[in-house]
Amino acid sequence: MVDPSLKTVPRSAAAQRSRRNWWRPARADALAIGLYLALGVLVCLNYWVDVQNRVSSHLPTDHSWFEWLFSHGAYSVRHLENPLFTTRQNAPAGVNMMANTSLLGVTLPLAPLTMLVGPQVVYALYLGAALAATAGTAYWVLSRHLVRSRAAAFVGGAFLGFAPGVVHHANGQPNFVSNFLLPLIVLRVMRLGEPGRWRRNGVLLGLLVTYQIFINEEMLLLTALACLVVVGAYAALRPRAAWRQAGTFAAALGVGGGLALLLTAYPIWFQFNGPQSYRGLQGGVFHSWGEDLKAFVTFSRDTIAGDEAVERTIGLTEQNTWFGWPLAALAVVALLLLVRRSLVARILAVLTVVFTVASLGPKIRIGGVETETDGPWAHIPDDLPLVEMMMPTRLSLVVVAAVGVLLALAWEAASGAGRPPVPAQRTGDGPRRSRRWRRPVGCAAVALAVLPLVPRPLPAERVEPPPHFVTAGGWRRYVPDGRTLVPVPIPSNVHGLSTLRWSALTQHAFPIPGGYFIGPNEKGEGVFGAPNRPTSTLIYSTMDRNATPNITDEDRRRAIEDLRYWRASVVVLGAHPREAVLRDLMTALLGPPRRVDDVWLWDVRPQVG
């Protein structure tokens, strides 16, 4: 006989069902996150071939800028310096980091990792993780608050994290793929009207908004505009329900806005009033960039169905929508079928129309040709606050978000997961037969529309590593505290990609003049890069012509003045495609150099003082 104390009590059928009901969704969640991470690795695959010496071949300068930003976060933490400003670039004037895409909400927390493995590795790791995290938070919001089907949430989340427009920005602009807080912000806005929870909801919204400000203010602005349209559409479609929630909504919004303002008051003040701040961009350079109508039905270069040739016609600026014609057609059909029975679909329809029209810019463009037809931005003054800094084409990223949510709704409607079961006595052959073909046809239509948009690995190119003189610290005996190392060419938004990386990959060990940033000109307007000085202009023109000009005594005098302004200690020229003419130019300006390790070096301390 078995000892009764060793007997196990059998689980009840209800307990077993409860365990199954918990395990299946959890397993689906884990699978979804795993697939998102795999896609993130796939997108960054070409970087990992040689992560130390590869950058985006589409936007190599932007890639190097963000590597520099990761080093900025590490430098700020290591030296306990104000991360809102730096003089390690554009010395001695410095750079207002709040007035640039500084990504402080990411670079500061990841500072220990950057110190450990370097900015190149952190960049590639973070880029893939940010894409996957955005898909993951979108999946969580969709599966918990909008659709019942985990498959529907997976499709919607995958699109929101890896849409063609998002992946295109991954080419050197990780701030535009760092959208993992945006689904949570939208969810919190939609819940502001909940009775009895206005304080909690307001505080959570305020904290999320505060953190997003330190990741990407532009995407936060687009999200705020989208929420404004969504709330307005809801009020128009459900006026009585909206009125009942208005007081609670306003109270919660006030709490959230007040908290965000309190937490970000100084950084925002610093952005617009601190050193090296500016007002607008010179000439409103982004104002004319509208989305091409043909882009909505074209496959992006970075998808398996895409073609690089599109960049020679309609992809010259950015590829923000680029749904391909199957998804564009599916989106239209899905909206037509769902708007009559779904409030969310009706709101999505409003959102899609409003932001599609708003993204078209001042002139309508079709197939890369600018027509004479005015777009909506033709009637908006380009010197209005905020408007002057906006790029119309990026408003279409809201359309991308709307399509992602629509895909989740379409999959659920096709699969029947969101419908309550039909009572047995009312079920007939007709409804069963209709449902039998609706599911495979509907789900197949969604799959066929999104599969061509699966991303390919981002294109990458090799760049030469910094000189051994720089990475091994040979410069230290020449550059005392308070002085700069002047690399040739001087970094700018056009020239000097390699020399900007000297600073990034040494984690800001020495300050450099010039750089890649937005700062003020003499009128206080924002311009890209430092205002050119005579010597930097001479260097750039020599590179463009690949010939050394005749150097005068006035050129030499100006060179010494510029070096004094930059507080230069040494001028350094490493391996470069224009090395010969640049060496001749600097020799004519400063005298013969010394060969130190693998660089040409001019010690200018005796001349500069």
Coordinates of C-alpha atoms in Angstrom, one line a residue:
M1 CA 0.0 0.0 0.0
V2 CA 1.2 3.5 -0.9
D3 CA 1.8 5.9 1.9
P4 CA -1.1 8.4 1.9
S5 CA 1.2 11.2 2.6
L6 CA 2.9 10.6 -0.8
K7 CA -0.3 10.9 -2.8
T8 CA -0.7 14.0 -4.9
V9 CA -4.0 15.9 -5.1
P10 CA -5.1 15.9 -8.7
R11 CA -5.7 19.3 -10.3
S12 CA -9.2 20.3 -11.0
A13 CA -10.3 20.7 -14.6
A14 CA -10.8 24.4 -14.0
A15 CA -7.2 24.8 -12.6
Q16 CA -5.8 23.0 -15.7
R17 CA -7.8 25.2 -18.0
S18 CA -6.6 28.3 -16.1
R19 CA -3.0 27.1 -16.5
R20 CA -3.5 26.5 -20.2
N21 CA -5.2 29.9 -20.6
W22 CA -2.2 31.6 -19.0
W23 CA 0.5 29.6 -20.8
R24 CA -0.8 30.0 -24.4
P25 CA -0.8 33.8 -24.4
A26 CA 2.5 33.9 -22.6
R27 CA 4.0 31.6 -25.1
A28 CA 2.6 33.8 -27.9
D29 CA 4.1 36.9 -26.3
A30 CA 7.5 35.3 -26.0
L31 CA 7.4 34.1 -29.6
A32 CA 6.4 37.6 -30.8
I33 CA 9.2 39.3 -28.9
G34 CA 11.7 36.7 -30.1
L35 CA 10.7 37.3 -33.7
Y36 CA 11.0 41.1 -33.3
L37 CA 14.5 40.7 -31.8
A38 CA 15.4 38.4 -34.8
L39 CA 14.2 41.1 -37.2
G40 CA 16.2 43.7 -35.3
V41 CA 19.4 41.6 -35.7
L42 CA 18.6 41.1 -39.4
V43 CA 18.3 44.8 -40.1
C44 CA 21.7 45.5 -38.5
L45 CA 23.4 42.4 -40.0
N46 CA 25.7 44.3 -42.3
Y47 CA 27.1 46.3 -39.5
W48 CA 28.1 43.2 -37.5
V49 CA 30.4 42.0 -40.3
D50 CA 32.9 44.6 -39.1
V51 CA 31.2 46.6 -36.4
Q52 CA 34.2 48.7 -35.6
N53 CA 34.7 50.0 -39.1
R54 CA 31.3 50.0 -40.8
V55 CA 28.7 52.8 -41.1
S56 CA 25.5 53.4 -43.0
S57 CA 26.2 53.9 -46.7
H58 CA 23.0 55.9 -47.0
L59 CA 23.8 58.5 -44.2
P60 CA 27.4 57.9 -43.1
T61 CA 27.7 61.3 -41.5
D62 CA 24.5 60.8 -39.5
H63 CA 25.8 57.4 -38.4
S64 CA 29.0 58.9 -37.2
W65 CA 27.1 61.7 -35.4
F66 CA 25.1 59.2 -33.4
E67 CA 28.3 57.3 -32.5
W68 CA 29.6 60.6 -31.3
L69 CA 26.4 61.0 -29.2
F70 CA 26.9 57.7 -27.5
S71 CA 30.4 58.9 -26.6
H72 CA 29.0 62.2 -25.4
G73 CA 26.7 60.3 -22.9
A74 CA 29.7 58.3 -21.7
Y75 CA 31.9 61.4 -21.3
S76 CA 29.2 63.3 -19.5
V77 CA 28.7 60.5 -17.0
R78 CA 32.4 59.8 -16.5
H79 CA 33.3 63.5 -15.9
L80 CA 30.0 64.5 -14.3
E81 CA 29.5 67.2 -16.8
N82 CA 26.3 68.9 -17.9
P83 CA 25.0 66.7 -20.8
L84 CA 22.9 69.6 -22.2
F85 CA 26.1 71.3 -23.5
T86 CA 29.5 70.3 -24.7
T87 CA 32.7 71.9 -26.0
R88 CA 34.2 68.6 -27.2
Q89 CA 32.9 69.5 -30.6
N90 CA 32.9 72.9 -32.2
A91 CA 35.5 74.1 -29.8
P92 CA 35.7 76.7 -28.3
A93 CA 32.0 77.8 -28.9
G94 CA 30.5 74.3 -28.2
V95 CA 27.2 72.7 -29.1
N96 CA 23.8 73.0 -27.4
M97 CA 22.8 69.4 -27.1
M98 CA 19.2 70.1 -26.3
A99 CA 18.9 72.0 -29.5
N100 CA 20.2 69.0 -31.5
T101 CA 19.1 65.4 -31.8
S102 CA 21.1 64.4 -28.7
L103 CA 19.2 61.2 -27.7
L104 CA 20.1 61.9 -24.0
G105 CA 17.4 59.5 -22.8
V106 CA 19.4 56.7 -24.3
T107 CA 23.0 57.7 -24.3
L108 CA 23.1 58.5 -20.6
P109 CA 21.6 55.2 -19.4
L110 CA 23.9 53.3 -21.8
A111 CA 27.0 55.2 -20.8
P112 CA 28.5 52.3 -18.8
L113 CA 28.1 50.0 -21.8
T114 CA 29.6 52.6 -24.1
M115 CA 32.7 52.9 -21.8
L116 CA 33.0 49.1 -21.8
V117 CA 32.6 48.2 -25.5
G118 CA 32.7 51.5 -27.4
P119 CA 30.2 53.6 -29.3
Q120 CA 30.3 51.4 -32.5
V121 CA 29.1 48.3 -30.8
V122 CA 26.5 50.2 -28.7
Y123 CA 25.2 51.9 -31.8
A124 CA 24.6 48.6 -33.6
L125 CA 23.2 46.9 -30.5
Y126 CA 20.8 49.8 -29.7
L127 CA 19.6 50.2 -33.3
G128 CA 18.3 46.6 -33.5
A129 CA 17.0 46.7 -29.9
A130 CA 15.1 50.0 -30.5
L131 CA 13.3 48.6 -33.6
A132 CA 12.3 45.5 -31.6
A133 CA 11.3 47.4 -28.5
T134 CA 9.0 49.7 -30.6
A135 CA 7.3 46.6 -32.1
G136 CA 7.1 45.0 -28.6
T137 CA 5.4 47.9 -26.9
A138 CA 3.0 48.3 -29.8
Y139 CA 2.2 44.6 -29.6
W140 CA 1.6 44.9 -25.9
V141 CA -0.8 47.8 -26.3
L142 CA -2.7 46.2 -29.2
S143 CA -3.0 42.8 -27.5
R144 CA -4.1 44.1 -24.2
H145 CA -6.3 47.0 -25.2
L146 CA -7.5 46.7 -28.8
V147 CA -7.6 43.2 -30.2
R148 CA -8.1 39.7 -28.8
S149 CA -6.0 37.9 -31.3
R150 CA -2.3 37.6 -30.5
A151 CA -1.6 37.1 -34.2
A152 CA -3.4 40.3 -35.1
A153 CA -1.4 42.2 -32.4
F154 CA 1.8 40.6 -33.8
V155 CA 1.1 41.8 -37.3
G156 CA 0.3 45.3 -36.2
G157 CA 3.3 45.5 -33.8
A158 CA 5.7 44.2 -36.5
F159 CA 4.5 46.9 -38.9
L160 CA 4.7 49.6 -36.3
G161 CA 8.3 48.6 -35.4
F162 CA 9.6 47.7 -38.8
A163 CA 7.5 49.6 -41.3
P164 CA 9.4 50.7 -44.4
G165 CA 9.5 54.3 -43.3
V166 CA 10.8 53.4 -39.9
V167 CA 13.5 51.1 -41.2
H168 CA 14.6 53.7 -43.7
H169 CA 15.3 56.1 -40.8
A170 CA 17.4 53.3 -39.3
N171 CA 20.0 54.3 -41.9
G172 CA 21.9 56.6 -39.6
Q173 CA 19.0 58.1 -37.6
P174 CA 18.3 55.9 -34.6
N175 CA 16.3 58.7 -32.9
F176 CA 13.5 58.0 -35.4
V177 CA 13.3 54.3 -34.6
S178 CA 13.3 54.9 -30.9
N179 CA 9.5 55.0 -30.7
F180 CA 9.0 52.4 -27.9
L181 CA 7.4 55.0 -25.6
L182 CA 4.9 56.3 -28.2
P183 CA 2.4 53.5 -28.0
L184 CA 2.4 53.8 -24.2
I185 CA 1.9 57.6 -24.5
V186 CA -1.1 57.1 -26.9
L187 CA -2.6 54.5 -24.6
R188 CA -2.3 56.8 -21.6
V189 CA -3.9 59.7 -23.5
M190 CA -6.8 57.5 -24.5
R191 CA -7.3 56.6 -20.8
L192 CA -7.2 60.1 -19.4
G193 CA -11.0 60.1 -19.2
E194 CA -11.3 57.1 -16.9
P195 CA -13.3 58.1 -13.8
G196 CA -11.4 58.0 -10.5
R197 CA -7.9 57.6 -12.0
W198 CA -7.2 61.1 -13.3
R199 CA -4.2 61.6 -10.9
R200 CA -2.6 58.3 -11.7
N201 CA -3.1 58.6 -15.5
G202 CA -1.9 62.1 -15.5
V203 CA 1.3 61.3 -13.6
L204 CA 2.1 58.4 -15.8
L205 CA 1.5 60.5 -18.9
G206 CA 3.7 63.3 -17.6
L207 CA 6.6 60.9 -16.9
L208 CA 6.3 59.2 -20.3
V209 CA 6.3 62.6 -22.1
T210 CA 9.2 63.8 -20.0
Y211 CA 11.3 60.8 -21.0
Q212 CA 10.3 61.1 -24.7
I213 CA 11.5 64.7 -24.8
F214 CA 15.0 63.3 -24.1
I215 CA 14.7 60.8 -27.0
N216 CA 13.0 62.6 -29.9
E217 CA 11.0 65.8 -29.5
E218 CA 9.9 65.7 -33.1
M219 CA 8.2 62.3 -32.8
L220 CA 6.6 63.5 -29.6
L221 CA 5.1 66.5 -31.5
L222 CA 3.8 64.2 -34.2
T223 CA 2.2 62.0 -31.6
A224 CA 0.6 65.0 -29.8
L225 CA -0.9 66.2 -33.1
A226 CA -2.2 62.6 -33.9
C227 CA -3.7 62.4 -30.4
L228 CA -5.4 65.8 -30.9
V229 CA -7.0 64.6 -34.1
V230 CA -8.0 61.3 -32.5
V231 CA -9.6 63.0 -29.5
G232 CA -11.4 65.5 -31.8
A233 CA -12.7 62.7 -34.0
Y234 CA -13.9 60.8 -31.0
A235 CA -15.7 63.9 -29.7
A236 CA -17.4 64.4 -33.0
L237 CA -18.4 60.7 -33.3
R238 CA -19.4 60.2 -29.7
P239 CA -20.3 63.6 -28.4
R240 CA -22.3 62.5 -25.3
A241 CA -19.6 60.1 -24.1
A242 CA -16.9 62.6 -24.8
W243 CA -18.8 65.3 -22.7
R244 CA -19.2 62.9 -19.8
Q245 CA -15.4 62.3 -19.8
A246 CA -14.4 65.9 -20.5
G247 CA -13.8 67.0 -16.9
T248 CA -11.8 64.0 -15.9
F249 CA -9.8 64.1 -19.2
A250 CA -9.0 67.8 -18.7
A251 CA -7.9 67.2 -15.0
A252 CA -5.7 64.3 -15.9
L253 CA -4.2 66.2 -18.9
G254 CA -3.5 69.2 -16.6
V255 CA -1.7 66.9 -14.1
G256 CA 0.4 65.3 -16.9
G257 CA 1.2 68.5 -18.7
G258 CA 2.1 70.3 -15.4
L259 CA 4.4 67.4 -14.3
A260 CA 6.1 67.3 -17.7
L261 CA 6.6 71.0 -17.7
L262 CA 8.0 71.0 -14.2
L263 CA 10.5 68.2 -14.9
T264 CA 11.6 69.6 -18.3
A265 CA 11.4 73.4 -17.6
Y266 CA 15.2 73.9 -17.4
P267 CA 16.2 71.7 -20.3
I268 CA 13.6 73.3 -22.5
W269 CA 14.7 76.8 -21.4
F270 CA 18.3 75.7 -22.1
Q271 CA 17.3 74.5 -25.6
F272 CA 15.9 77.9 -26.7
N273 CA 17.9 80.3 -24.5
G274 CA 21.1 78.5 -23.5
P275 CA 24.5 79.0 -25.2
Q276 CA 24.5 78.1 -28.9
S277 CA 20.7 78.1 -29.1
Y278 CA 19.0 79.4 -32.3
R279 CA 15.6 80.4 -33.7
G280 CA 14.4 78.4 -36.6
L281 CA 16.5 77.2 -39.5
Q282 CA 18.0 79.5 -42.1
G283 CA 15.8 79.6 -45.2
G284 CA 13.4 77.0 -43.7
V285 CA 15.3 74.3 -45.4
F286 CA 12.9 71.5 -44.5
H287 CA 9.6 73.3 -45.3
S288 CA 9.5 72.2 -49.0
W289 CA 10.0 68.5 -48.3
G290 CA 6.6 67.0 -48.9
E291 CA 5.7 63.3 -49.5
D292 CA 5.4 62.3 -53.1
L293 CA 2.0 60.8 -54.0
K294 CA 3.7 57.9 -55.8
A295 CA 5.6 57.0 -52.6
F296 CA 2.4 55.7 -51.0
V297 CA 2.3 52.8 -53.5
T298 CA 6.0 52.3 -54.0
F299 CA 8.2 49.7 -52.3
S300 CA 11.0 51.1 -50.2
R301 CA 14.6 50.3 -51.1
D302 CA 15.2 48.6 -47.8
T303 CA 12.4 45.9 -48.3
I304 CA 12.7 42.6 -50.0
A305 CA 10.5 44.0 -52.8
G306 CA 12.3 47.3 -53.1
D307 CA 14.7 48.6 -55.7
E308 CA 17.6 51.1 -55.2
A309 CA 16.5 52.8 -58.4
V310 CA 13.7 54.6 -56.7
E311 CA 16.2 56.8 -54.9
R312 CA 17.0 58.5 -58.2
T313 CA 13.4 59.7 -58.6
I314 CA 11.1 60.0 -55.6
G315 CA 13.3 58.8 -52.8
L316 CA 15.8 61.7 -52.8
T317 CA 14.7 63.1 -49.4
E318 CA 13.1 60.5 -47.2
Q319 CA 11.1 57.3 -47.6
N320 CA 8.5 57.6 -44.9
T321 CA 5.4 55.8 -46.2
W322 CA 6.4 53.6 -49.1
F323 CA 3.7 51.0 -48.4
G324 CA 3.8 49.3 -51.8
W325 CA 0.6 49.0 -53.9
P326 CA -0.7 45.8 -52.3
L327 CA -0.7 47.3 -48.8
A328 CA -2.1 50.6 -50.0
A329 CA -5.0 48.8 -51.7
L330 CA -5.6 46.6 -48.7
A331 CA -5.7 49.6 -46.4
V332 CA -8.3 51.3 -48.5
V333 CA -10.5 48.1 -48.7
A334 CA -10.1 47.4 -45.0
L335 CA -11.2 50.9 -44.1
L336 CA -14.2 50.7 -46.4
L337 CA -15.2 47.4 -44.8
L338 CA -14.6 48.3 -41.2
V339 CA -15.7 51.9 -40.8
R340 CA -19.4 51.0 -40.6
R341 CA -19.0 48.6 -37.6
S342 CA -15.9 49.9 -35.8
L343 CA -15.4 53.2 -34.1
V344 CA -11.7 52.7 -34.1
A345 CA -11.7 52.2 -37.8
R346 CA -13.6 55.4 -38.3
I347 CA -11.1 57.3 -36.2
L348 CA -8.3 55.7 -38.2
A349 CA -9.9 56.9 -41.4
V350 CA -10.0 60.5 -40.2
L351 CA -6.4 60.2 -39.0
T352 CA -5.2 58.8 -42.3
V353 CA -6.9 61.4 -44.5
V354 CA -5.8 64.4 -42.3
F355 CA -2.1 63.4 -42.1
T356 CA -1.9 62.2 -45.7
V357 CA -3.0 65.6 -46.9
A358 CA -0.9 67.4 -44.4
S359 CA 2.3 65.5 -45.5
L360 CA 2.1 66.7 -49.1
G361 CA 4.0 69.9 -48.6
P362 CA 3.7 73.2 -50.4
K363 CA 3.6 71.7 -53.9
I364 CA 2.1 68.3 -55.0
R365 CA 4.8 66.0 -56.3
I366 CA 4.1 62.9 -58.4
G367 CA 6.8 60.5 -59.5
G368 CA 9.5 62.9 -58.5
V369 CA 8.0 65.8 -60.6
E370 CA 6.8 68.9 -58.7
T371 CA 3.5 70.0 -60.2
E372 CA 2.0 73.5 -60.2
T373 CA -0.8 72.4 -57.8
D374 CA -0.5 73.9 -54.4
G375 CA -0.3 71.6 -51.4
P376 CA -1.6 72.5 -47.9
W377 CA 1.7 74.0 -46.8
A378 CA 1.6 76.6 -49.6
H379 CA -0.9 78.5 -47.4
I380 CA 1.1 78.2 -44.1
P381 CA 3.7 80.8 -43.3
D382 CA 7.1 79.1 -43.0
D383 CA 8.2 81.4 -40.2
L384 CA 5.6 80.3 -37.6
P385 CA 7.1 78.8 -34.4
L386 CA 7.4 75.0 -34.7
V387 CA 6.2 75.1 -38.3
E388 CA 9.5 76.5 -39.4
M389 CA 11.3 73.4 -38.1
M390 CA 8.8 70.8 -39.4
M391 CA 9.4 68.6 -42.5
P392 CA 5.9 68.0 -44.1
T393 CA 6.8 64.5 -45.3
R394 CA 7.4 63.3 -41.7
L395 CA 3.7 63.9 -40.9
S396 CA 3.1 60.8 -43.0
L397 CA 4.7 58.8 -40.2
V398 CA 1.4 59.2 -38.4
V399 CA -0.2 57.5 -41.4
V400 CA 2.3 54.7 -40.9
A401 CA 1.0 54.3 -37.3
A402 CA -2.6 54.3 -38.4
V403 CA -1.9 51.6 -41.0
G404 CA -0.2 49.5 -38.4
V405 CA -3.3 49.6 -36.1
L406 CA -5.5 49.0 -39.1
L407 CA -3.6 45.8 -40.0
A408 CA -4.3 44.5 -36.5
L409 CA -8.0 45.2 -36.9
A410 CA -8.1 43.7 -40.4
W411 CA -6.4 40.5 -39.3
E412 CA -8.7 40.1 -36.3
A413 CA -11.8 40.8 -38.4
A414 CA -10.7 38.3 -41.0
S415 CA -9.8 35.6 -38.4
G416 CA -13.1 36.2 -36.5
A417 CA -11.1 36.3 -33.2
G418 CA -12.9 39.5 -32.0
R419 CA -16.5 38.3 -32.6
P420 CA -18.5 36.6 -30.0
P421 CA -19.6 33.0 -30.8
V422 CA -22.9 32.7 -32.7
P423 CA -25.5 30.8 -30.6
A424 CA -25.9 27.2 -31.8
Q425 CA -29.6 27.6 -32.5
R426 CA -29.0 30.5 -34.9
T427 CA -26.1 29.0 -36.7
G428 CA -26.8 27.9 -40.2
D429 CA -24.8 26.7 -43.2
G430 CA -24.7 30.2 -44.7
P431 CA -22.8 32.0 -41.9
R432 CA -20.6 29.0 -41.4
R433 CA -19.7 28.8 -45.1
S434 CA -19.1 32.5 -45.2
R435 CA -16.8 32.4 -42.2
R436 CA -15.1 29.3 -43.6
W437 CA -13.7 31.2 -46.6
R438 CA -13.4 34.7 -45.0
R439 CA -10.7 33.6 -42.6
P440 CA -8.1 32.1 -45.1
V441 CA -8.9 34.8 -47.7
G442 CA -8.7 37.7 -45.3
C443 CA -5.6 36.6 -43.5
A444 CA -3.9 35.7 -46.8
A445 CA -4.6 39.2 -48.1
V446 CA -3.0 40.8 -45.1
A447 CA 0.0 38.5 -45.3
L448 CA 0.5 39.0 -49.0
A449 CA 0.3 42.8 -48.5
V450 CA 3.0 42.9 -45.7
L451 CA 5.4 40.1 -46.7
P452 CA 7.0 42.2 -49.5
L453 CA 7.8 44.8 -46.8
V454 CA 10.0 42.5 -44.8
P455 CA 13.2 44.5 -44.3
R456 CA 16.5 43.7 -45.8
P457 CA 19.8 44.3 -43.9
L458 CA 20.7 47.9 -44.1
P459 CA 23.4 48.9 -46.6
A460 CA 26.7 49.6 -45.0
E461 CA 30.2 50.7 -46.1
R462 CA 33.6 50.4 -44.7
V463 CA 35.4 53.5 -43.3
E464 CA 39.0 53.7 -42.5
P465 CA 39.8 53.4 -38.7
P466 CA 41.3 56.5 -36.9
P467 CA 45.1 56.7 -37.0
H468 CA 47.0 54.7 -34.5
F469 CA 48.5 58.0 -33.3
V470 CA 44.9 58.9 -32.2
T471 CA 43.7 55.6 -30.8
A472 CA 46.9 54.7 -28.9
G473 CA 47.1 58.1 -27.2
G474 CA 50.2 59.4 -29.0
W475 CA 48.5 62.8 -29.1
R476 CA 48.5 63.2 -25.4
R477 CA 52.0 64.7 -25.2
Y478 CA 51.0 67.4 -27.6
V479 CA 47.5 68.4 -26.4
P480 CA 47.4 69.8 -22.8
D481 CA 44.2 70.6 -21.0
G482 CA 42.4 73.6 -22.5
R483 CA 43.8 73.1 -26.0
T484 CA 42.4 71.4 -29.1
L485 CA 43.6 68.9 -31.6
V486 CA 42.7 70.2 -35.1
P487 CA 42.1 67.3 -37.5
V488 CA 42.4 67.8 -41.2
P489 CA 39.9 68.0 -42.8
I490 CA 38.0 69.8 -40.1
P491 CA 34.7 68.0 -39.4
S492 CA 31.6 69.5 -41.0
N493 CA 28.2 68.3 -42.4
V494 CA 29.8 67.8 -45.8
H495 CA 33.5 67.0 -45.1
G496 CA 35.4 65.3 -42.4
L497 CA 33.4 62.2 -41.6
S498 CA 36.5 60.3 -40.7
T499 CA 37.9 63.0 -38.5
L500 CA 34.6 63.3 -36.6
R501 CA 35.0 59.7 -35.7
W502 CA 38.4 60.4 -34.1
S503 CA 36.5 62.2 -31.4
A504 CA 33.7 59.6 -31.2
L505 CA 35.9 56.5 -31.0
T506 CA 38.3 58.0 -28.3
Q507 CA 35.1 59.0 -26.4
H508 CA 35.9 62.7 -26.5
A509 CA 39.4 62.4 -25.2
F510 CA 40.2 65.8 -26.9
P511 CA 38.2 68.7 -28.1
I512 CA 38.0 69.4 -31.8
P513 CA 36.8 72.5 -33.9
G514 CA 34.0 72.2 -36.3
G515 CA 31.6 69.3 -36.3
Y516 CA 28.2 68.0 -37.4
F517 CA 25.4 69.8 -35.6
I518 CA 23.0 72.7 -35.8
G519 CA 24.1 75.9 -34.3
P520 CA 23.4 79.7 -34.7
N521 CA 24.7 81.9 -37.4
E522 CA 25.4 85.6 -36.9
K523 CA 21.6 86.3 -37.1
G524 CA 20.7 83.6 -34.6
E525 CA 19.2 81.3 -37.2
G526 CA 20.0 77.6 -37.1
V527 CA 22.6 76.4 -39.6
F528 CA 24.3 73.1 -40.1
G529 CA 27.8 73.0 -38.8
A530 CA 30.1 75.7 -37.5
P531 CA 30.4 79.0 -39.5
N532 CA 33.3 78.5 -41.9
R533 CA 36.5 80.3 -41.0
P534 CA 39.1 81.2 -43.7
T535 CA 41.2 78.2 -43.1
S536 CA 38.4 75.6 -43.0
T537 CA 37.0 77.2 -46.3
L538 CA 40.5 76.8 -47.8
I539 CA 40.7 73.2 -46.8
Y540 CA 37.3 72.3 -48.2
S541 CA 37.9 74.1 -51.5
T542 CA 41.3 72.3 -51.9
M543 CA 39.5 69.0 -51.3
D544 CA 36.8 69.8 -53.9
R545 CA 39.3 70.8 -56.6
N546 CA 42.0 68.2 -55.6
A547 CA 44.6 70.9 -56.2
T548 CA 46.6 73.1 -54.0
P549 CA 45.9 76.9 -54.5
N550 CA 48.5 79.6 -54.4
I551 CA 49.0 80.6 -50.8
T552 CA 49.6 84.2 -49.8
D553 CA 51.0 85.8 -46.6
E554 CA 47.4 86.9 -45.9
D555 CA 46.3 83.2 -46.0
R556 CA 49.1 82.3 -43.5
R557 CA 48.1 85.2 -41.2
R558 CA 44.4 84.1 -41.2
A559 CA 45.4 80.5 -40.6
I560 CA 47.3 81.5 -37.4
E561 CA 44.3 83.6 -36.3
D562 CA 42.0 80.7 -36.9
L563 CA 44.3 78.4 -34.9
R564 CA 44.3 80.9 -32.0
Y565 CA 40.5 81.0 -32.1
W566 CA 40.4 77.2 -32.0
R567 CA 43.0 77.2 -29.2
A568 CA 44.9 74.7 -31.3
S569 CA 47.9 72.8 -30.0
V570 CA 48.5 70.5 -33.0
V571 CA 47.2 70.1 -36.5
V572 CA 47.0 66.4 -37.5
L573 CA 46.5 64.8 -41.0
G574 CA 46.0 61.1 -41.2
A575 CA 45.4 58.8 -44.2
H576 CA 42.9 60.4 -46.5
P577 CA 42.0 60.2 -50.3
R578 CA 43.1 63.8 -50.6
E579 CA 46.1 63.4 -48.3
A580 CA 48.7 64.7 -50.8
V581 CA 47.0 68.0 -51.6
L582 CA 46.0 68.5 -48.0
R583 CA 49.6 68.0 -46.8
D584 CA 50.8 70.4 -49.5
L585 CA 48.2 73.0 -48.4
M586 CA 49.0 72.8 -44.7
T587 CA 52.7 72.8 -45.4
A588 CA 52.3 76.0 -47.4
L589 CA 50.3 77.5 -44.5
L590 CA 52.3 76.3 -41.5
G591 CA 55.6 75.0 -42.7
P592 CA 56.9 71.4 -43.0
P593 CA 55.3 68.7 -40.8
R594 CA 56.7 65.9 -38.8
R595 CA 55.9 62.3 -39.4
V596 CA 54.7 60.9 -36.0
D597 CA 53.5 57.3 -36.0
D598 CA 51.0 57.2 -38.9
V599 CA 50.1 60.9 -39.2
W600 CA 51.5 64.2 -40.4
L601 CA 51.8 66.6 -37.4
W602 CA 52.2 70.3 -37.2
D603 CA 53.0 71.5 -33.7
V604 CA 51.6 75.0 -33.8
R605 CA 52.1 75.9 -30.1
P606 CA 55.2 78.2 -30.9
Q607 CA 53.1 80.1 -33.5
V608 CA 49.8 80.3 -31.7
G609 CA 51.3 80.9 -28.2

